[in-house]
Amino acid sequence: MRYLRLFLPFLLAALKTAGVVGFGFSDGSGHGNGYVQESAGGLLVNLHDQAERERINAEMEAITVTYGEDIEQLFTYFKSKDGQSSLNMSCGKSALVFEQKGSLHSVRCNLTYDLQRSIALSFEIDYPPVAYLAPAFWLHLQSTASSGPQTIHLNLTIQGVRMGVAYLRIWAREAIEKEKSGAGVYVWSRSDPLLVEAYLSRLANRSEVDGDSSVMGLPVKILRPRGPLEMAFNAVVACMVIAITCVMGCELDPRLIWRHLKKPMGPFIGFCCQFGIMPLVSIAV
């Protein structure tokens, strides 16, 4: 009994870590249930999560530089170091940027894979306070050694919570072979022990392919919808700026103001310089 008490904390810690294996970390070092955590200023608490996001951002910037700003599809690509796993996923660029609403948002994606071994490919958004998959899920992908590369269509359902940026992250782990070919889709939930056990039972081992990081990722941006009150406020502010610009440097004499309004070239030049030329020069510099 004494030895059982000694090993019980280590056993519980191992079970806790295994509970979210393949869907990010849960080791008590700032990840919080496997999700990223942000400080009050919006900075990431954990350096590993920061490095993951920077890698995804660099991949997106490289795509923009290569194909231009007008590209309609964002894609993310992964090839394992041993060459046994090759994955390519593309989603509509405009579909990954949407307004926060009460209804679910659908994003259509294509996943192409060429595998020499079976893998479990798990999908989850890393920051639920901004957005989350409804539901999160994972795929059991069979080897394509005999059939060649395969392409499947995915319909991601995302619930936006508030304005911000979160990241759809994808993990890959080696899985056991299934008798049936093709791709199996399974729902995932961290709080459901049955779903967790169903996922763990399909893994050949509990280490990610090529390390402990997500293999692919895409940014998801949630915008705040503009309501009538905000539009009215912007209109009032614009009118005030124009009015103040016109009377700037004038005595509050209606006759002088009227004289400037009849010949508004001076205020117009000042307005263009302040709100047009100066911002453009600052951006260029």
Tab-separated table of C-alpha atoms in Angstrom:
chain	number	residue	atom	x	y	z
A	1	MET	CA	0.000	0.000	0.000
A	2	ARG	CA	2.886	2.361	0.825
A	3	TYR	CA	4.415	1.853	-2.647
A	4	LEU	CA	1.035	2.467	-4.250
A	5	ARG	CA	0.798	5.815	-2.459
A	6	LEU	CA	4.254	6.750	-3.715
A	7	PHE	CA	3.469	5.955	-7.340
A	8	LEU	CA	-0.114	7.280	-7.371
A	9	PRO	CA	0.842	10.965	-8.057
A	10	PHE	CA	3.044	9.911	-10.978
A	11	LEU	CA	0.285	7.684	-12.363
A	12	LEU	CA	-2.268	10.510	-12.181
A	13	ALA	CA	0.164	12.901	-13.873
A	14	ALA	CA	0.727	10.417	-16.695
A	15	LEU	CA	-3.001	9.927	-17.207
A	16	LYS	CA	-3.570	13.674	-17.263
A	17	THR	CA	-0.911	14.174	-19.943
A	18	ALA	CA	-2.187	11.306	-22.050
A	19	GLY	CA	-5.701	12.721	-21.967
A	20	VAL	CA	-4.975	15.337	-24.620
A	21	VAL	CA	-2.103	13.703	-26.431
A	22	GLY	CA	-2.051	14.764	-30.061
A	23	PHE	CA	-4.232	17.791	-29.418
A	24	GLY	CA	-1.557	19.984	-27.878
A	25	PHE	CA	-0.012	19.829	-24.431
A	26	SER	CA	-1.427	19.650	-20.941
A	27	ASP	CA	1.623	19.503	-18.712
A	28	GLY	CA	0.846	22.281	-16.266
A	29	SER	CA	3.548	24.604	-17.627
A	30	GLY	CA	1.344	27.358	-18.943
A	31	HIS	CA	-0.624	25.491	-21.568
A	32	GLY	CA	-3.813	25.114	-19.560
A	33	ASN	CA	-5.777	22.090	-20.776
A	34	GLY	CA	-3.698	21.975	-23.943
A	35	TYR	CA	-4.783	25.409	-25.151
A	36	VAL	CA	-2.619	28.500	-25.405
A	37	GLN	CA	-2.872	31.144	-22.721
A	38	GLU	CA	-2.549	34.883	-23.245
A	39	SER	CA	-1.559	37.557	-20.760
A	40	ALA	CA	-3.649	40.656	-20.087
A	41	GLY	CA	-1.726	42.423	-22.849
A	42	GLY	CA	-2.432	39.703	-25.405
A	43	LEU	CA	1.049	38.118	-25.267
A	44	LEU	CA	1.413	34.338	-25.215
A	45	VAL	CA	2.472	32.883	-21.880
A	46	ASN	CA	4.311	29.865	-23.288
A	47	LEU	CA	7.278	30.246	-25.639
A	48	HIS	CA	6.507	26.967	-27.419
A	49	ASP	CA	3.068	28.240	-28.427
A	50	GLN	CA	4.624	31.510	-29.571
A	51	ALA	CA	7.123	29.631	-31.748
A	52	GLU	CA	4.293	27.552	-33.249
A	53	ARG	CA	2.315	30.639	-34.206
A	54	GLU	CA	5.381	32.369	-35.613
A	55	ARG	CA	6.061	29.325	-37.787
A	56	ILE	CA	2.500	29.385	-39.131
A	57	ASN	CA	2.681	33.147	-39.759
A	58	ALA	CA	5.973	32.742	-41.618
A	59	GLU	CA	4.400	30.057	-43.801
A	60	MET	CA	1.439	32.329	-44.603
A	61	GLU	CA	3.755	35.263	-45.411
A	62	ALA	CA	5.782	33.050	-47.761
A	63	ILE	CA	2.577	32.064	-49.570
A	64	THR	CA	1.586	35.724	-49.926
A	65	VAL	CA	5.021	36.681	-51.272
A	66	THR	CA	5.005	33.788	-53.740
A	67	TYR	CA	1.423	33.991	-55.007
A	68	GLY	CA	0.433	37.584	-54.191
A	69	GLU	CA	-2.201	39.184	-51.974
A	70	ASP	CA	-5.071	38.158	-54.266
A	71	ILE	CA	-4.625	34.428	-53.720
A	72	GLU	CA	-7.997	32.783	-53.030
A	73	GLN	CA	-6.724	29.712	-51.149
A	74	LEU	CA	-4.487	29.469	-48.099
A	75	PHE	CA	-2.673	26.184	-47.809
A	76	THR	CA	-0.359	24.507	-45.354
A	77	TYR	CA	2.014	21.670	-46.197
A	78	PHE	CA	3.922	19.037	-44.254
A	79	LYS	CA	6.365	16.290	-45.208
A	80	SER	CA	7.973	14.095	-42.574
A	81	LYS	CA	11.738	13.820	-42.332
A	82	ASP	CA	11.667	10.144	-43.302
A	83	GLY	CA	9.454	10.875	-46.321
A	84	GLN	CA	6.714	8.473	-45.216
A	85	SER	CA	4.052	11.130	-44.605
A	86	SER	CA	3.050	13.963	-46.926
A	87	LEU	CA	0.076	16.254	-46.202
A	88	ASN	CA	-1.349	19.288	-47.980
A	89	MET	CA	-4.427	21.166	-46.780
A	90	SER	CA	-6.043	24.193	-48.436
A	91	CYS	CA	-8.941	26.396	-47.295
A	92	GLY	CA	-10.601	29.476	-48.735
A	93	LYS	CA	-8.753	32.596	-47.589
A	94	SER	CA	-11.897	34.705	-47.229
A	95	ALA	CA	-13.691	31.946	-45.296
A	96	LEU	CA	-11.063	32.070	-42.531
A	97	VAL	CA	-11.935	35.716	-41.824
A	98	PHE	CA	-15.500	36.275	-40.656
A	99	GLU	CA	-17.607	38.363	-38.293
A	100	GLN	CA	-18.553	37.269	-34.821
A	101	LYS	CA	-22.137	36.053	-34.911
A	102	GLY	CA	-24.318	33.713	-32.938
A	103	SER	CA	-24.488	31.167	-35.745
A	104	LEU	CA	-21.820	28.662	-36.744
A	105	HIS	CA	-19.488	29.458	-39.633
A	106	SER	CA	-18.612	26.826	-42.234
A	107	VAL	CA	-15.184	26.580	-43.889
A	108	ARG	CA	-14.602	24.158	-46.754
A	109	CYS	CA	-11.136	22.672	-47.081
A	110	ASN	CA	-9.357	20.037	-49.152
A	111	LEU	CA	-6.872	17.616	-47.625
A	112	THR	CA	-4.471	15.694	-49.862
A	113	TYR	CA	-2.325	13.004	-48.259
A	114	ASP	CA	0.250	10.454	-49.350
A	115	LEU	CA	1.154	8.056	-46.530
A	116	GLN	CA	3.333	4.990	-46.163
A	117	ARG	CA	1.821	4.350	-42.724
A	118	SER	CA	-1.459	5.092	-40.974
A	119	ILE	CA	-1.695	8.300	-38.974
A	120	ALA	CA	-4.182	9.976	-36.647
A	121	LEU	CA	-4.606	13.576	-37.790
A	122	SER	CA	-6.222	15.793	-35.146
A	123	PHE	CA	-7.766	19.246	-35.648
A	124	GLU	CA	-8.346	21.883	-32.981
A	125	ILE	CA	-8.338	25.681	-32.614
A	126	ASP	CA	-5.762	26.650	-30.005
A	127	TYR	CA	-7.593	29.548	-28.286
A	128	PRO	CA	-11.298	28.864	-27.514
A	129	PRO	CA	-11.964	32.344	-26.005
A	130	VAL	CA	-11.741	33.659	-29.604
A	131	ALA	CA	-13.059	30.696	-31.613
A	132	TYR	CA	-13.408	26.940	-31.449
A	133	LEU	CA	-14.247	24.016	-33.714
A	134	ALA	CA	-17.780	22.747	-33.202
A	135	PRO	CA	-16.807	20.025	-32.768
A	136	ALA	CA	-13.073	19.349	-32.743
A	137	PHE	CA	-12.275	16.094	-34.517
A	138	TRP	CA	-9.564	13.750	-35.728
A	139	LEU	CA	-9.074	11.606	-38.808
A	140	HIS	CA	-7.756	8.063	-39.007
A	141	LEU	CA	-5.935	8.061	-42.347
A	142	GLN	CA	-4.856	4.775	-43.865
A	143	SER	CA	-1.654	4.167	-45.819
A	144	THR	CA	-1.839	5.088	-49.507
A	145	ALA	CA	1.142	2.951	-50.549
A	146	SER	CA	-1.014	0.836	-52.876
A	147	SER	CA	-3.535	3.453	-54.049
A	148	GLY	CA	-1.458	6.615	-54.416
A	149	PRO	CA	-2.240	10.120	-53.073
A	150	GLN	CA	-5.814	10.668	-51.876
A	151	THR	CA	-7.878	13.866	-51.534
A	152	ILE	CA	-10.801	14.317	-49.152
A	153	HIS	CA	-13.117	17.291	-48.617
A	154	LEU	CA	-13.529	18.663	-45.105
A	155	ASN	CA	-16.251	20.972	-43.837
A	156	LEU	CA	-14.955	22.727	-40.718
A	157	THR	CA	-17.600	24.247	-38.446
A	158	ILE	CA	-16.253	27.165	-36.414
A	159	GLN	CA	-17.968	29.150	-33.674
A	160	GLY	CA	-16.645	32.688	-33.277
A	161	VAL	CA	-16.737	33.951	-29.691
A	162	ARG	CA	-15.136	37.394	-29.767
A	163	MET	CA	-12.897	39.567	-31.918
A	164	GLY	CA	-9.335	38.279	-32.213
A	165	VAL	CA	-7.019	35.798	-33.900
A	166	ALA	CA	-6.760	32.090	-33.123
A	167	TYR	CA	-5.026	29.291	-35.001
A	168	LEU	CA	-6.356	26.066	-36.430
A	169	ARG	CA	-3.593	23.618	-35.537
A	170	ILE	CA	-3.197	20.087	-36.831
A	171	TRP	CA	-1.224	17.293	-35.158
A	172	ALA	CA	-0.138	13.953	-36.641
A	173	ARG	CA	0.573	10.730	-34.745
A	174	GLU	CA	1.270	7.242	-35.979
A	175	ALA	CA	-1.879	5.105	-35.745
A	176	ILE	CA	-2.670	1.420	-35.923
A	177	GLU	CA	-3.797	-0.066	-39.221
A	178	LYS	CA	-7.515	-0.511	-39.829
A	179	GLU	CA	-9.104	-3.292	-41.781
A	180	LYS	CA	-11.229	-0.836	-43.736
A	181	SER	CA	-9.468	1.520	-46.138
A	182	GLY	CA	-10.117	5.233	-46.457
A	183	ALA	CA	-10.464	7.950	-43.825
A	184	GLY	CA	-12.458	7.650	-40.610
A	185	VAL	CA	-13.772	10.835	-38.951
A	186	TYR	CA	-14.142	10.913	-35.151
A	187	VAL	CA	-15.439	13.629	-32.826
A	188	TRP	CA	-13.135	14.822	-30.054
A	189	SER	CA	-13.792	16.409	-26.668
A	190	ARG	CA	-11.295	16.833	-23.834
A	191	SER	CA	-14.052	16.510	-21.228
A	192	ASP	CA	-15.434	13.189	-22.520
A	193	PRO	CA	-13.394	10.191	-21.246
A	194	LEU	CA	-14.973	7.846	-23.798
A	195	LEU	CA	-13.914	10.011	-26.751
A	196	VAL	CA	-10.438	10.415	-25.268
A	197	GLU	CA	-10.077	6.660	-24.825
A	198	ALA	CA	-11.364	6.005	-28.359
A	199	TYR	CA	-8.637	8.298	-29.687
A	200	LEU	CA	-5.847	6.828	-27.556
A	201	SER	CA	-6.808	3.262	-28.490
A	202	ARG	CA	-6.108	3.996	-32.179
A	203	LEU	CA	-2.550	5.270	-31.645
A	204	ALA	CA	0.440	3.073	-32.399
A	205	ASN	CA	2.522	5.271	-30.101
A	206	ARG	CA	2.036	8.573	-28.308
A	207	SER	CA	4.711	10.674	-29.934
A	208	GLU	CA	4.025	13.168	-32.696
A	209	VAL	CA	5.430	12.652	-36.154
A	210	ASP	CA	8.694	14.656	-36.316
A	211	GLY	CA	8.514	16.029	-32.783
A	212	ASP	CA	6.111	17.559	-30.280
A	213	SER	CA	4.706	20.332	-32.472
A	214	SER	CA	1.677	20.654	-34.674
A	215	VAL	CA	2.545	19.745	-38.253
A	216	MET	CA	0.249	22.267	-39.968
A	217	GLY	CA	-1.798	25.328	-39.107
A	218	LEU	CA	-3.913	28.196	-40.441
A	219	PRO	CA	-4.904	31.529	-38.850
A	220	VAL	CA	-8.573	32.172	-38.068
A	221	LYS	CA	-9.568	35.837	-37.697
A	222	ILE	CA	-12.793	36.921	-36.001
A	223	LEU	CA	-14.066	40.444	-36.723
A	224	ARG	CA	-16.552	42.446	-34.687
A	225	PRO	CA	-19.664	43.334	-36.705
A	226	ARG	CA	-20.304	47.041	-37.198
A	227	GLY	CA	-23.655	48.047	-35.762
A	228	PRO	CA	-25.728	51.190	-36.489
A	229	LEU	CA	-24.502	52.900	-33.309
A	230	GLU	CA	-20.853	52.544	-34.349
A	231	MET	CA	-21.580	53.834	-37.850
A	232	ALA	CA	-23.430	56.847	-36.409
A	233	PHE	CA	-20.516	57.565	-34.059
A	234	ASN	CA	-18.012	57.424	-36.936
A	235	ALA	CA	-20.164	59.818	-38.980
A	236	VAL	CA	-20.358	62.308	-36.089
A	237	VAL	CA	-16.587	62.161	-35.535
A	238	ALA	CA	-15.919	62.680	-39.255
A	239	CYS	CA	-18.191	65.729	-39.337
A	240	MET	CA	-16.497	67.167	-36.246
A	241	VAL	CA	-13.023	66.685	-37.760
A	242	ILE	CA	-14.073	68.418	-40.973
A	243	ALA	CA	-15.709	71.284	-39.066
A	244	ILE	CA	-12.714	71.807	-36.768
A	245	THR	CA	-10.344	71.723	-39.752
A	246	CYS	CA	-12.353	74.417	-41.526
A	247	VAL	CA	-12.388	76.799	-38.528
A	248	MET	CA	-8.840	76.048	-37.357
A	249	GLY	CA	-6.909	79.272	-36.813
A	250	CYS	CA	-10.006	81.444	-37.157
A	251	GLU	CA	-11.633	83.628	-34.601
A	252	LEU	CA	-15.059	82.366	-33.711
A	253	ASP	CA	-16.638	84.977	-35.903
A	254	PRO	CA	-19.464	83.734	-38.121
A	255	ARG	CA	-18.451	86.191	-40.855
A	256	LEU	CA	-14.883	84.856	-41.008
A	257	ILE	CA	-16.106	81.266	-40.955
A	258	TRP	CA	-18.535	82.004	-43.777
A	259	ARG	CA	-15.734	83.669	-45.776
A	260	HIS	CA	-13.599	80.515	-45.456
A	261	LEU	CA	-16.510	78.290	-46.394
A	262	LYS	CA	-17.048	80.278	-49.602
A	263	LYS	CA	-13.379	79.787	-50.520
A	264	PRO	CA	-12.357	76.530	-48.767
A	265	MET	CA	-9.124	75.981	-50.684
A	266	GLY	CA	-6.890	76.645	-47.651
A	267	PRO	CA	-8.705	74.294	-45.258
A	268	PHE	CA	-9.000	71.716	-48.052
A	269	ILE	CA	-5.226	71.749	-48.645
A	270	GLY	CA	-4.574	71.445	-44.910
A	271	PHE	CA	-7.039	68.563	-44.602
A	272	CYS	CA	-5.434	66.675	-47.502
A	273	CYS	CA	-1.940	67.207	-46.101
A	274	GLN	CA	-2.839	66.094	-42.583
A	275	PHE	CA	-5.005	63.099	-43.390
A	276	GLY	CA	-3.647	62.118	-46.814
A	277	ILE	CA	-0.069	63.101	-47.612
A	278	MET	CA	1.363	62.849	-44.084
A	279	PRO	CA	0.137	59.266	-43.440
A	280	LEU	CA	1.393	58.153	-46.864
A	281	VAL	CA	4.811	59.717	-46.244
A	282	SER	CA	5.047	58.074	-42.805
A	283	ILE	CA	4.188	54.661	-44.295
A	284	ALA	CA	6.776	55.133	-47.053
A	285	VAL	CA	9.455	56.132	-44.541
